[in-house]
Short mmCIF file of C-alpha atoms in Angstrom, two decimals:
data_model
loop_
_atom_site.label_atom_id
_atom_site.label_comp_id
_atom_site.label_asym_id
_atom_site.label_seq_id
_atom_site.Cartn_x
_atom_site.Cartn_y
_atom_site.Cartn_z
CA MET A 1 25.64 -26.14 -24.17
CA ILE A 2 27.48 -24.85 -21.00
CA GLU A 3 30.81 -22.40 -21.44
CA LEU A 4 33.18 -21.23 -18.56
CA VAL A 5 35.19 -17.67 -18.98
CA ARG A 6 37.52 -17.33 -16.13
CA VAL A 7 35.84 -18.48 -13.34
CA THR A 8 36.83 -17.91 -10.47
CA LYS A 9 35.05 -18.64 -7.28
CA VAL A 10 36.25 -17.25 -3.44
CA PHE A 11 34.00 -18.85 -0.96
CA PRO A 12 33.32 -15.78 2.03
CA ASN A 13 35.98 -17.69 4.66
CA GLY A 14 39.46 -17.23 2.33
CA VAL A 15 38.77 -20.60 0.37
CA VAL A 16 39.73 -20.31 -3.26
CA ALA A 17 37.59 -23.19 -4.65
CA LEU A 18 37.59 -22.72 -8.61
CA GLN A 19 40.51 -20.12 -10.34
CA ASP A 20 40.32 -19.00 -13.49
CA VAL A 21 38.61 -22.30 -14.93
CA ASN A 22 38.17 -22.06 -18.43
CA LEU A 23 35.50 -24.46 -20.27
CA PHE A 24 32.99 -25.67 -23.47
CA VAL A 25 30.55 -28.76 -23.10
CA ASP A 26 28.78 -29.11 -26.19
CA ARG A 27 24.77 -29.93 -25.76
CA GLY A 28 24.06 -33.28 -25.81
CA GLU A 29 27.85 -34.76 -24.43
CA PHE A 30 28.84 -36.98 -21.31
CA VAL A 31 31.20 -35.46 -19.39
CA PHE A 32 33.18 -35.98 -16.16
CA VAL A 33 34.41 -34.05 -13.48
CA VAL A 34 37.14 -35.46 -11.56
CA GLY A 35 40.18 -34.31 -9.21
CA PRO A 36 40.59 -35.00 -5.71
CA SER A 37 38.36 -33.60 -2.47
CA GLY A 38 38.51 -29.97 -1.82
CA ALA A 39 39.92 -30.07 -6.63
CA GLY A 40 36.49 -27.76 -6.47
CA LYS A 41 34.08 -30.00 -8.67
CA SER A 42 30.96 -29.67 -6.41
CA THR A 43 31.13 -26.21 -6.47
CA LEU A 44 31.49 -26.08 -10.63
CA VAL A 45 28.48 -28.04 -10.66
CA LYS A 46 26.94 -25.24 -8.04
CA LEU A 47 27.63 -23.07 -10.44
CA LEU A 48 26.37 -24.38 -13.25
CA TYR A 49 22.55 -24.32 -10.92
CA ARG A 50 23.49 -20.53 -9.43
CA GLU A 51 23.27 -22.54 -5.68
CA GLU A 52 26.54 -21.14 -5.77
CA VAL A 53 27.57 -17.12 -8.26
CA PRO A 54 31.16 -16.53 -9.43
CA THR A 55 33.41 -14.25 -7.52
CA GLU A 56 35.16 -12.95 -10.91
CA GLY A 57 34.22 -14.78 -14.76
CA GLU A 58 31.48 -15.76 -17.18
CA VAL A 59 28.27 -19.23 -16.74
CA TYR A 60 26.77 -19.16 -19.57
CA VAL A 61 24.27 -22.13 -19.49
CA ASP A 62 22.10 -22.29 -22.94
CA GLY A 63 23.35 -19.20 -23.53
CA ARG A 64 22.90 -16.96 -20.82
CA ASP A 65 25.61 -15.68 -17.75
CA VAL A 66 23.58 -17.41 -15.12
CA ALA A 67 25.63 -15.26 -12.42
CA ARG A 68 23.89 -11.77 -13.83
CA LEU A 69 20.16 -13.50 -13.24
CA ARG A 70 17.80 -11.91 -11.10
CA PRO A 71 16.71 -13.68 -8.33
CA GLY A 72 13.52 -14.23 -10.83
CA GLN A 73 14.96 -15.59 -13.52
CA VAL A 74 16.90 -18.39 -11.30
CA PRO A 75 12.80 -21.23 -11.34
CA PRO A 76 13.10 -21.33 -15.27
CA LEU A 77 17.13 -21.99 -15.66
CA ARG A 78 16.20 -25.01 -12.66
CA ARG A 79 12.96 -26.07 -14.40
CA GLN A 80 15.53 -27.01 -17.62
CA ILE A 81 18.45 -28.68 -15.11
CA GLY A 82 17.97 -32.02 -13.49
CA VAL A 83 20.33 -32.63 -10.21
CA VAL A 84 21.40 -35.44 -8.35
CA PHE A 85 23.44 -35.81 -5.13
CA GLN A 86 25.49 -38.33 -3.05
CA ASP A 87 22.83 -38.08 -0.67
CA PHE A 88 19.77 -38.46 -3.32
CA LYS A 89 17.45 -35.91 -1.37
CA LEU A 90 14.87 -37.08 -0.95
CA LEU A 91 11.64 -35.77 0.72
CA PRO A 92 11.34 -39.05 3.71
CA ASN A 93 7.59 -38.40 3.98
CA LYS A 94 6.35 -38.79 0.55
CA THR A 95 6.07 -41.98 -1.65
CA ALA A 96 8.66 -42.80 -4.72
CA TYR A 97 5.92 -41.43 -6.51
CA ASP A 98 5.05 -38.55 -4.62
CA ASN A 99 8.91 -37.68 -4.69
CA VAL A 100 9.38 -37.77 -8.28
CA ALA A 101 5.60 -35.66 -8.65
CA PHE A 102 7.13 -33.44 -5.95
CA ALA A 103 9.31 -31.52 -9.37
CA LEU A 104 6.65 -31.19 -11.27
CA GLU A 105 3.79 -30.56 -9.05
CA VAL A 106 5.93 -27.00 -7.76
CA ILE A 107 6.14 -25.48 -11.02
CA GLY A 108 2.78 -26.71 -11.08
CA ALA A 109 1.97 -29.13 -13.70
CA SER A 110 -1.26 -30.25 -14.26
CA ARG A 111 -2.44 -33.69 -12.81
CA ARG A 112 -2.95 -35.44 -15.43
CA GLU A 113 0.74 -34.48 -16.90
CA ILE A 114 1.73 -35.71 -13.05
CA ARG A 115 0.39 -38.72 -14.08
CA ARG A 116 1.53 -39.08 -17.18
CA ARG A 117 5.13 -38.51 -16.95
CA VAL A 118 6.01 -39.57 -13.27
CA PRO A 119 5.05 -43.78 -14.41
CA GLN A 120 7.46 -43.26 -16.86
CA ALA A 121 10.47 -41.57 -15.67
CA LEU A 122 9.82 -44.43 -12.88
CA ASP A 123 10.15 -47.09 -16.00
CA LEU A 124 12.78 -45.57 -16.90
CA VAL A 125 15.03 -46.52 -13.76
CA GLY A 126 13.11 -49.66 -13.23
CA LEU A 127 11.60 -48.76 -10.41
CA ARG A 128 7.69 -48.66 -11.23
CA ASP A 129 6.72 -51.10 -9.07
CA ARG A 130 8.47 -50.04 -6.28
CA ALA A 131 6.33 -46.09 -6.87
CA ARG A 132 4.49 -46.71 -3.16
CA ALA A 133 7.44 -47.65 -1.30
CA TYR A 134 9.01 -44.79 0.99
CA PRO A 135 12.23 -43.49 0.95
CA ASN A 136 13.87 -45.92 3.74
CA GLN A 137 11.93 -48.60 2.48
CA LEU A 138 14.50 -48.72 -0.40
CA SER A 139 17.80 -49.00 -1.12
CA GLY A 140 20.29 -46.63 -0.97
CA GLY A 141 20.79 -47.67 -5.38
CA GLU A 142 16.87 -47.84 -5.51
CA GLN A 143 17.08 -44.42 -3.70
CA GLN A 144 19.19 -42.67 -6.41
CA ARG A 145 17.22 -44.29 -9.57
CA VAL A 146 14.07 -42.08 -7.33
CA ALA A 147 16.08 -38.88 -7.04
CA LEU A 148 17.42 -39.54 -11.09
CA ALA A 149 13.82 -40.34 -12.05
CA ARG A 150 12.70 -36.61 -10.26
CA ALA A 151 15.49 -34.71 -11.89
CA ILE A 152 14.42 -35.98 -15.69
CA VAL A 153 10.84 -36.02 -14.91
CA ASN A 154 10.73 -32.52 -16.49
CA ASN A 155 12.55 -33.51 -19.47
CA PRO A 156 15.69 -31.18 -18.46
CA TRP A 157 18.75 -30.47 -21.68
CA LEU A 158 21.13 -31.25 -18.93
CA LEU A 159 21.48 -33.17 -15.93
CA LEU A 160 24.09 -32.62 -13.34
CA ALA A 161 25.43 -35.13 -10.63
CA ASP A 162 27.70 -34.39 -8.17
CA GLU A 163 28.91 -37.47 -6.35
CA PRO A 164 25.92 -39.74 -7.64
CA THR A 165 27.66 -43.51 -6.15
CA GLY A 166 29.70 -41.96 -3.62
CA ASN A 167 27.27 -43.96 -1.36
CA LEU A 168 27.10 -46.98 -3.27
CA ASP A 169 28.44 -49.96 -3.88
CA PRO A 170 30.61 -50.67 -6.81
CA ASP A 171 27.99 -53.04 -8.48
CA THR A 172 24.77 -50.29 -7.03
CA SER A 173 27.04 -47.74 -8.99
CA TRP A 174 27.56 -49.02 -12.32
CA GLY A 175 23.24 -49.25 -12.80
CA ILE A 176 23.04 -45.45 -11.58
CA VAL A 177 25.47 -44.75 -14.46
CA ARG A 178 24.58 -47.00 -16.94
CA LEU A 179 20.99 -45.13 -16.73
CA LEU A 180 23.18 -41.63 -17.13
CA GLU A 181 24.41 -43.34 -20.32
CA GLU A 182 21.11 -44.18 -21.42
CA VAL A 183 19.79 -40.46 -19.98
CA ASN A 184 23.03 -38.68 -22.39
CA ARG A 185 21.75 -41.24 -25.61
CA ARG A 186 18.16 -40.02 -24.87
CA GLY A 187 19.88 -36.82 -25.79
CA THR A 188 20.37 -34.85 -22.30
CA THR A 189 24.20 -33.52 -21.90
CA VAL A 190 25.98 -34.90 -18.28
CA VAL A 191 27.84 -33.81 -16.79
CA MET A 192 29.29 -35.74 -13.39
CA ALA A 193 31.58 -35.06 -10.50
CA THR A 194 32.97 -38.57 -9.34
CA HIS A 195 35.86 -39.65 -7.91
CA ALA A 196 35.13 -42.99 -9.07
CA ARG A 197 38.50 -43.69 -10.84
CA HIS A 198 36.83 -47.20 -12.08
CA ILE A 199 33.64 -46.32 -13.27
CA VAL A 200 36.25 -43.08 -15.39
CA ASN A 201 38.11 -45.48 -16.92
CA ALA A 202 35.88 -47.89 -18.08
CA MET A 203 33.46 -45.56 -19.68
CA GLN A 204 35.93 -43.47 -21.88
CA LYS A 205 34.30 -39.88 -21.67
CA ARG A 206 35.45 -37.18 -21.52
CA VAL A 207 37.16 -35.56 -18.36
CA ILE A 208 37.48 -32.92 -16.65
CA ALA A 209 40.22 -33.60 -14.45
CA LEU A 210 40.66 -30.64 -11.45
CA ARG A 211 43.08 -29.49 -8.79
CA ARG A 212 43.67 -27.12 -6.22
CA GLY A 213 40.55 -26.17 -8.48
CA ARG A 214 42.41 -24.74 -11.54
CA VAL A 215 41.76 -27.60 -14.56
CA ILE A 216 44.41 -29.87 -15.70
CA ARG A 217 43.51 -31.73 -17.54
CA ASP A 218 40.92 -32.03 -20.76
CA GLU A 219 40.74 -34.34 -23.21
CA HIS A 220 38.34 -36.75 -24.52
CA HIS A 221 38.42 -40.91 -23.47
CA GLY A 222 40.02 -39.53 -20.49
CA ARG A 223 41.74 -41.47 -17.38
CA TYR A 224 41.04 -40.32 -13.73
CA VAL A 225 44.53 -40.14 -14.35
CA ARG A 226 47.06 -39.29 -17.28
CA ASP A 227 49.93 -41.72 -16.41
CA ASP A 228 51.62 -42.79 -13.53
CA ASP A 229 53.26 -39.46 -12.65
CA GLU A 230 49.81 -38.05 -12.17
CA LEU A 231 49.22 -40.05 -9.73
CA SER A 232 52.82 -40.08 -7.51
CA SER A 233 51.47 -36.71 -7.42
CA LEU A 234 48.09 -36.67 -5.88
CA LEU A 235 49.41 -40.02 -3.59
CA GLU A 236 52.27 -37.43 -2.17
CA GLU A 237 49.10 -34.78 -1.65
CA MET A 238 46.53 -37.00 -0.22
CA ARG A 239 49.54 -37.81 2.12
CA ALA A 240 50.25 -34.22 2.74
CA VAL A 241 47.29 -34.11 3.96
CA VAL A 242 46.33 -36.25 5.99
CA SER A 243 50.08 -36.38 7.87
CA PRO A 244 50.95 -33.07 7.41
CA MET B 1 -2.04 -19.31 -9.78
CA ILE B 2 -5.38 -21.64 -8.98
CA ARG B 3 -3.11 -24.78 -9.04
CA ALA B 4 -0.77 -23.03 -6.39
CA LEU B 5 -3.84 -21.49 -4.40
CA ALA B 6 -5.17 -25.01 -3.79
CA TYR B 7 -2.04 -26.26 -3.43
CA GLY B 8 -1.02 -24.03 -0.78
CA THR B 9 -4.09 -23.98 1.28
CA ARG B 10 -3.49 -27.93 1.20
CA GLU B 11 -0.22 -28.28 2.22
CA ALA B 12 -1.04 -25.42 4.68
CA LEU B 13 -3.80 -27.31 6.43
CA ALA B 14 -2.03 -30.14 6.66
CA SER B 15 1.13 -28.31 8.40
CA LEU B 16 -1.24 -27.53 10.74
CA ARG B 17 -2.93 -30.88 11.01
CA ARG B 18 0.84 -31.65 11.48
CA ASN B 19 1.64 -29.22 14.03
CA SER B 20 -1.03 -29.55 15.53
CA LEU B 21 -0.54 -28.74 19.31
CA MET B 22 1.95 -25.76 18.13
CA SER B 23 -0.59 -25.19 16.10
CA LEU B 24 -3.64 -25.16 19.40
CA ALA B 25 -0.17 -23.19 22.00
CA SER B 26 0.22 -20.23 18.67
CA VAL B 27 -3.54 -19.88 18.10
CA THR B 28 -3.94 -19.79 22.18
CA THR B 29 -1.02 -16.82 22.16
CA VAL B 30 -2.13 -15.05 19.36
CA ALA B 31 -5.95 -15.23 21.19
CA VAL B 32 -4.08 -13.97 24.24
CA CYS B 33 -2.59 -11.42 22.91
CA LEU B 34 -5.78 -10.20 20.62
CA THR B 35 -7.48 -10.69 23.73
CA VAL B 36 -5.08 -7.58 25.17
CA LEU B 37 -5.40 -5.71 22.73
CA ALA B 38 -9.61 -6.68 22.33
CA SER B 39 -9.95 -5.32 26.39
CA THR B 40 -7.13 -1.98 25.42
CA LEU B 41 -10.56 -1.09 22.64
CA LEU B 42 -13.21 -2.05 24.45
CA VAL B 43 -11.85 -0.05 27.63
CA ALA B 44 -10.32 3.28 24.53
CA GLY B 45 -13.57 2.94 23.70
CA ASN B 46 -15.69 2.93 26.78
CA LEU B 47 -13.60 6.15 28.04
CA ASP B 48 -14.09 8.07 24.72
CA HIS B 49 -17.53 7.51 25.29
CA LEU B 50 -17.37 7.78 28.52
CA ALA B 51 -15.31 11.91 27.78
CA ALA B 52 -18.30 11.66 25.34
CA ALA B 53 -20.90 12.18 28.05
CA VAL B 54 -19.07 14.12 29.87
CA GLU B 55 -18.16 17.08 26.76
CA ALA B 56 -21.78 16.77 26.02
CA GLN B 57 -22.62 17.89 29.53
CA VAL B 58 -20.18 21.07 29.16
CA GLN B 59 -22.61 24.13 29.73
CA ILE B 60 -22.28 28.23 28.92
CA ARG B 61 -23.88 30.14 31.18
CA VAL B 62 -24.22 33.57 29.83
CA PHE B 63 -25.13 36.23 32.84
CA ILE B 64 -27.20 38.70 31.65
CA ALA B 65 -26.80 42.06 32.58
CA GLU B 66 -28.41 43.19 35.90
CA ASP B 67 -29.64 46.44 33.99
CA ALA B 68 -32.07 44.34 30.98
CA THR B 69 -35.08 44.38 30.47
CA PRO B 70 -37.61 41.45 29.57
CA GLU B 71 -37.66 42.39 27.04
CA THR B 72 -34.23 43.02 25.87
CA ARG B 73 -33.88 39.52 27.77
CA GLU B 74 -36.18 37.18 25.52
CA ALA B 75 -34.29 39.10 22.25
CA LEU B 76 -30.96 37.83 23.62
CA ALA B 77 -32.24 34.58 24.31
CA LYS B 78 -33.65 34.74 20.71
CA ALA B 79 -30.07 35.97 19.12
CA VAL B 80 -28.72 32.67 20.99
CA ALA B 81 -30.55 30.16 20.23
CA GLY B 82 -29.88 31.62 16.47
CA LEU B 83 -25.88 31.28 17.05
CA GLU B 84 -24.77 28.44 14.77
CA GLY B 85 -23.94 25.53 16.46
CA VAL B 86 -26.86 25.82 19.13
CA ALA B 87 -28.20 23.15 20.68
CA SER B 88 -30.55 24.75 23.22
CA VAL B 89 -31.20 28.04 25.38
CA GLU B 90 -33.13 27.58 28.65
CA VAL B 91 -33.97 31.49 29.74
CA VAL B 92 -33.15 30.90 34.13
CA THR B 93 -34.78 34.20 36.48
CA ARG B 94 -32.94 34.58 39.51
CA GLU B 95 -35.64 33.48 41.50
CA GLU B 96 -35.48 30.39 39.64
CA ALA B 97 -31.54 30.02 40.23
CA LEU B 98 -31.53 30.63 43.68
CA GLU B 99 -34.60 27.80 43.90
CA ARG B 100 -31.88 25.37 42.45
CA LEU B 101 -29.40 26.17 44.73
CA ARG B 102 -31.33 25.85 47.85
CA GLU B 103 -32.19 22.26 46.56
CA GLN B 104 -28.96 22.21 46.45
CA PHE B 105 -27.79 23.37 49.79
CA GLY B 106 -30.98 20.58 50.91
CA SER B 107 -31.34 20.47 54.86
CA ARG B 108 -29.60 23.39 55.11
CA ARG B 109 -31.50 25.85 52.58
CA GLU B 110 -32.39 27.70 55.54
CA LEU B 111 -29.00 29.50 55.11
CA LEU B 112 -30.42 30.96 52.12
CA ASP B 113 -33.37 32.53 53.45
CA ALA B 114 -32.12 35.41 54.94
CA VAL B 115 -30.87 36.12 51.28
CA GLU B 116 -34.56 35.96 50.00
CA GLU B 117 -35.26 39.51 50.78
CA MET B 118 -32.59 40.45 48.39
CA ASN B 119 -31.17 38.31 45.86
CA PRO B 120 -27.59 38.69 45.19
CA LEU B 121 -27.91 36.22 41.91
CA ARG B 122 -28.98 36.77 37.96
CA ASP B 123 -31.26 36.02 35.13
CA SER B 124 -28.73 33.63 33.07
CA LEU B 125 -29.24 31.86 29.61
CA GLU B 126 -28.26 27.98 30.08
CA VAL B 127 -26.81 27.65 26.24
CA ALA B 128 -26.20 23.69 25.25
CA VAL B 129 -23.56 23.68 21.67
CA ALA B 130 -23.92 20.68 19.30
CA ARG B 131 -21.03 19.87 19.68
CA PRO B 132 -18.17 19.97 22.82
CA GLU B 133 -15.80 21.97 20.64
CA GLN B 134 -17.98 24.13 19.45
CA VAL B 135 -18.16 25.28 23.63
CA VAL B 136 -15.56 27.62 23.53
CA PRO B 137 -15.90 30.08 20.09
CA THR B 138 -19.51 29.87 20.70
CA ALA B 139 -18.86 31.36 23.48
CA GLU B 140 -16.22 33.82 22.80
CA VAL B 141 -19.77 35.22 20.25
CA ILE B 142 -21.64 34.98 22.39
CA SER B 143 -19.68 37.43 25.31
CA ARG B 144 -19.66 40.28 22.06
CA LEU B 145 -23.87 40.51 21.86
CA GLN B 146 -25.63 43.31 23.82
CA GLY B 147 -27.06 42.74 27.06
CA VAL B 148 -24.00 40.52 28.20
CA ALA B 149 -22.77 41.06 31.27
CA GLU B 150 -20.32 37.79 31.61
CA VAL B 151 -20.10 34.45 29.87
CA ASN B 152 -17.99 31.96 31.97
CA TYR B 153 -18.36 27.74 30.76
CA GLY B 154 -15.35 26.48 32.90
CA GLN B 155 -12.51 27.06 30.83
CA VAL B 156 -10.05 25.43 32.90
CA PHE B 157 -12.47 22.51 33.38
CA VAL B 158 -13.25 21.93 29.48
CA ASP B 159 -9.65 22.54 28.81
CA LYS B 160 -8.56 20.07 32.17
CA LEU B 161 -10.71 17.57 30.34
CA PHE B 162 -10.12 17.82 26.60
CA SER B 163 -6.15 17.00 27.62
CA VAL B 164 -7.25 14.34 29.31
CA THR B 165 -9.37 12.95 26.40
CA ARG B 166 -6.45 13.26 24.03
CA PHE B 167 -4.60 11.61 26.85
CA VAL B 168 -6.77 8.63 26.64
CA ARG B 169 -6.74 8.13 23.63
CA TRP B 170 -3.01 8.37 23.09
CA ILE B 171 -2.04 5.89 25.54
CA GLY B 172 -4.88 3.55 23.54
CA LEU B 173 -3.30 4.36 20.28
CA GLY B 174 0.15 2.92 21.61
CA LEU B 175 -0.73 0.07 23.58
CA VAL B 176 -1.89 -1.39 20.73
CA ALA B 177 0.89 -0.80 17.79
CA LEU B 178 3.06 -2.70 20.87
CA LEU B 179 0.58 -6.14 20.90
CA THR B 180 0.15 -5.36 17.04
CA VAL B 181 4.77 -6.03 17.16
CA ALA B 182 4.34 -8.75 19.59
CA THR B 183 1.29 -10.55 18.24
CA VAL B 184 4.13 -10.85 14.73
CA LEU B 185 6.62 -12.06 16.22
CA ILE B 186 4.22 -14.79 18.12
CA ILE B 187 2.94 -15.69 14.38
CA SER B 188 6.58 -15.34 13.03
CA ASN B 189 8.09 -17.41 15.79
CA THR B 190 5.53 -20.30 15.53
CA VAL B 191 5.79 -20.03 11.98
CA ARG B 192 9.35 -20.33 11.77
CA LEU B 193 9.10 -23.79 13.38
CA THR B 194 7.70 -25.27 10.92
CA VAL B 195 9.48 -23.96 8.47
CA PHE B 196 12.51 -24.79 9.65
CA ALA B 197 11.15 -28.44 10.35
CA ARG B 198 10.70 -28.22 6.10
CA ARG B 199 13.30 -26.61 5.15
CA GLU B 200 15.20 -29.51 3.01
CA GLU B 201 11.51 -30.08 1.36
CA ILE B 202 11.68 -25.62 0.76
CA GLY B 203 15.79 -26.93 -0.63
CA ILE B 204 14.66 -29.96 -2.55
CA MET B 205 12.07 -26.92 -4.66
CA LYS B 206 13.81 -24.45 -4.92
CA LEU B 207 16.44 -26.76 -6.33
CA VAL B 208 13.56 -28.42 -9.20
CA GLY B 209 12.57 -24.23 -9.91
CA ALA B 210 9.41 -23.81 -8.11
CA THR B 211 9.07 -19.65 -7.52
CA ASP B 212 9.68 -18.29 -3.86
CA TRP B 213 6.01 -17.55 -4.49
CA PHE B 214 4.78 -20.62 -4.93
CA ILE B 215 7.31 -21.58 -1.44
CA ARG B 216 5.83 -18.63 0.19
CA TRP B 217 2.39 -19.57 -0.33
CA PRO B 218 1.45 -21.99 1.74
CA PHE B 219 3.31 -21.04 5.28
CA LEU B 220 1.54 -17.58 4.42
CA LEU B 221 -1.91 -19.33 4.40
CA GLU B 222 -0.43 -21.16 7.62
CA GLY B 223 0.00 -17.49 9.36
CA LEU B 224 -3.39 -16.34 8.23
CA PHE B 225 -5.38 -19.35 9.25
CA LEU B 226 -3.28 -19.02 12.90
CA GLY B 227 -3.65 -15.20 13.07
CA MET B 228 -7.57 -15.54 12.12
CA LEU B 229 -8.22 -18.83 14.72
CA GLY B 230 -6.64 -17.01 17.69
CA ALA B 231 -9.09 -13.40 16.34
CA GLY B 232 -12.10 -15.64 16.39
CA LEU B 233 -11.35 -17.02 19.77
CA THR B 234 -10.82 -13.38 20.99
CA ALA B 235 -14.05 -12.30 19.49
CA GLY B 236 -15.92 -14.54 20.51
CA LEU B 237 -15.14 -13.75 24.10
CA THR B 238 -15.41 -10.45 24.28
CA TRP B 239 -19.17 -11.39 21.91
CA GLN B 240 -20.62 -13.52 25.10
CA GLY B 241 -17.70 -11.39 27.56
CA TYR B 242 -18.27 -7.84 27.47
CA PRO B 243 -22.51 -7.22 27.92
CA TRP B 244 -21.33 -9.25 30.94
CA LEU B 245 -18.72 -7.30 32.50
CA VAL B 246 -20.94 -3.92 31.76
CA GLU B 247 -24.22 -5.87 33.03
CA GLN B 248 -21.55 -6.47 36.23
CA ALA B 249 -20.21 -2.88 36.45
CA GLU B 250 -23.24 -1.36 35.94
CA ARG B 251 -23.92 -3.76 39.70
CA VAL B 252 -21.60 -2.05 41.77
CA VAL B 253 -20.92 1.86 39.43
CA PRO B 254 -25.05 2.08 38.77
CA PHE B 255 -25.07 5.54 36.63
CA LEU B 256 -21.70 5.03 34.60
CA PRO B 257 -22.41 5.89 31.26
CA LEU B 258 -20.86 2.94 29.86
CA LEU B 259 -21.33 0.95 26.35
CA ALA B 260 -24.29 -0.85 26.76
CA GLY B 261 -27.50 -2.22 24.75
CA GLU B 262 -27.29 -2.26 20.94
CA ALA B 263 -24.79 0.76 20.62
CA ALA B 264 -22.38 -1.93 22.75
CA ARG B 265 -23.46 -4.62 20.07
CA GLU B 266 -21.98 -2.23 17.74
CA PHE B 267 -19.06 -1.53 19.03
CA VAL B 268 -17.99 -4.98 19.99
CA ARG B 269 -18.90 -5.81 16.52
CA ARG B 270 -16.57 -3.14 14.32
CA THR B 271 -13.84 -4.37 17.18
CA ASN B 272 -14.08 -7.93 15.97
CA LEU B 273 -14.15 -7.07 12.45
CA VAL B 274 -11.13 -5.17 13.47
CA LEU B 275 -9.40 -8.18 15.07
CA VAL B 276 -10.28 -10.90 12.44
CA VAL B 277 -8.78 -8.39 9.26
CA LEU B 278 -5.58 -7.92 12.08
CA GLY B 279 -5.20 -11.23 13.24
CA ALA B 280 -5.00 -12.75 9.49
CA PHE B 281 -2.55 -9.85 8.38
CA LEU B 282 0.22 -10.08 11.67
CA GLY B 283 -0.52 -13.57 10.98
CA ALA B 284 0.57 -13.56 7.14
CA VAL B 285 3.18 -10.90 7.82
CA GLY B 286 4.48 -13.05 10.78
CA SER B 287 5.03 -15.51 8.41
CA THR B 288 6.08 -14.42 5.25
CA VAL B 289 9.32 -12.45 7.49
CA SER B 290 9.99 -16.05 9.07
CA LEU B 291 10.30 -17.70 5.71
CA ARG B 292 12.58 -14.70 4.30
CA ARG B 293 15.49 -16.66 5.21
CA PHE B 294 15.18 -19.99 4.26
CA LEU B 295 13.92 -18.54 0.38
CA ARG B 296 17.42 -16.69 0.00
CA VAL B 297 19.29 -19.49 -1.47
#
């Protein structure tokens, strides 16, 4: 489970990314984190795998306050968490297979274990026959599926996805989301930051909406925006950003 | 642990191969740096050897009182020979002393014929000590013995000699320190380039939970290899080059007490051992230093 208690994050340049955020996500949940750019979605995700530390408040992941971890305790935390990004973050000089195997290699898994688990992960994302391809020989959707395979190959209980469909067309995006749903069905908690409205609306999952670093809405079977009022104020805000 | 080591070695060798030109450049730079260091060590070693040779020639001259009987003279010689730290004692009678003086005068020896009848020189003992630093205390003791008129060991000269050799040793130490820093900087710079080229990879490793030490190993080994290869080049150079240099030097200045032969081989061997260990150590330190910034995520 994940719990945020009165979390505030202020960056050194003075930008307030999150303000007094309280949040609870149970094991096995599928959660969308939505909001316009700069609302704090990415920062929220980064707090969970301790890329960032909160300025104030506590971030509990599986019962431990990750803000107070010693440097040596960070690797064990990350081995329980899979992360997927908008830009895939694959190594260009490694094949799909090697990219997935890399995640196991660097945590000291045995060769036998690597040979067993990498094909399983590639199977799950439907890329077994593309195992020998390099990232530049794969489509965007395929690359993201390799990244997903890498994220889950270590059997994490928590999968974080930061705008995983941001670089993909709608059809491909749906493929990725279906996979995330499948991973969730197998028991992994999934937290996905996104602004893919049609996906959020269709999935009918829990939605946590952020705006200017605050949680403005948290509901099950939620939508990307609740009603026309929220939509119009959102549009107004976006217009103000575009033409001040 | 063993898996991490195997992985690290594999990655380090692959990295050296991938950046072979850069690696070659840094191996060469390290070799040049260490060659300067080796030359300094060898020169310092020779100066030390030279200083020791000069120091060993320092003798104590004990002038015997003119009224001393031959018996007292013998007894004195025996007493001095029995002192701690005295290597040898030679009795030089006033006649022998005059004869030596004559030899030093060479072609103008007839000048001394005038003093033949009334030799102004005194009987003396030539005392050699085992270790140079024993000269002063031994002279002190001898001067208090019976029948001794005067003790002379070139006080001013000895003091100067000792301060010169001390100075030479400090200079050598200073150079070694400077070159050590330079070598660390060079290697850390080279490894920084490979670290920079692989920062994405390091980021992903951190992301999936690799420990800092696991990430550090390949780079540390890479630096270690670079340092050792550079040191190896230098070692080969000194091994071949030093005897040749000694040969050349001896042709020009025949009686310079240089380290040569078996002693020289032993000295070069020890210097080279120091170089290789130092090269490896500096390589490892250099790469660890340049990696620090990238691990702080």
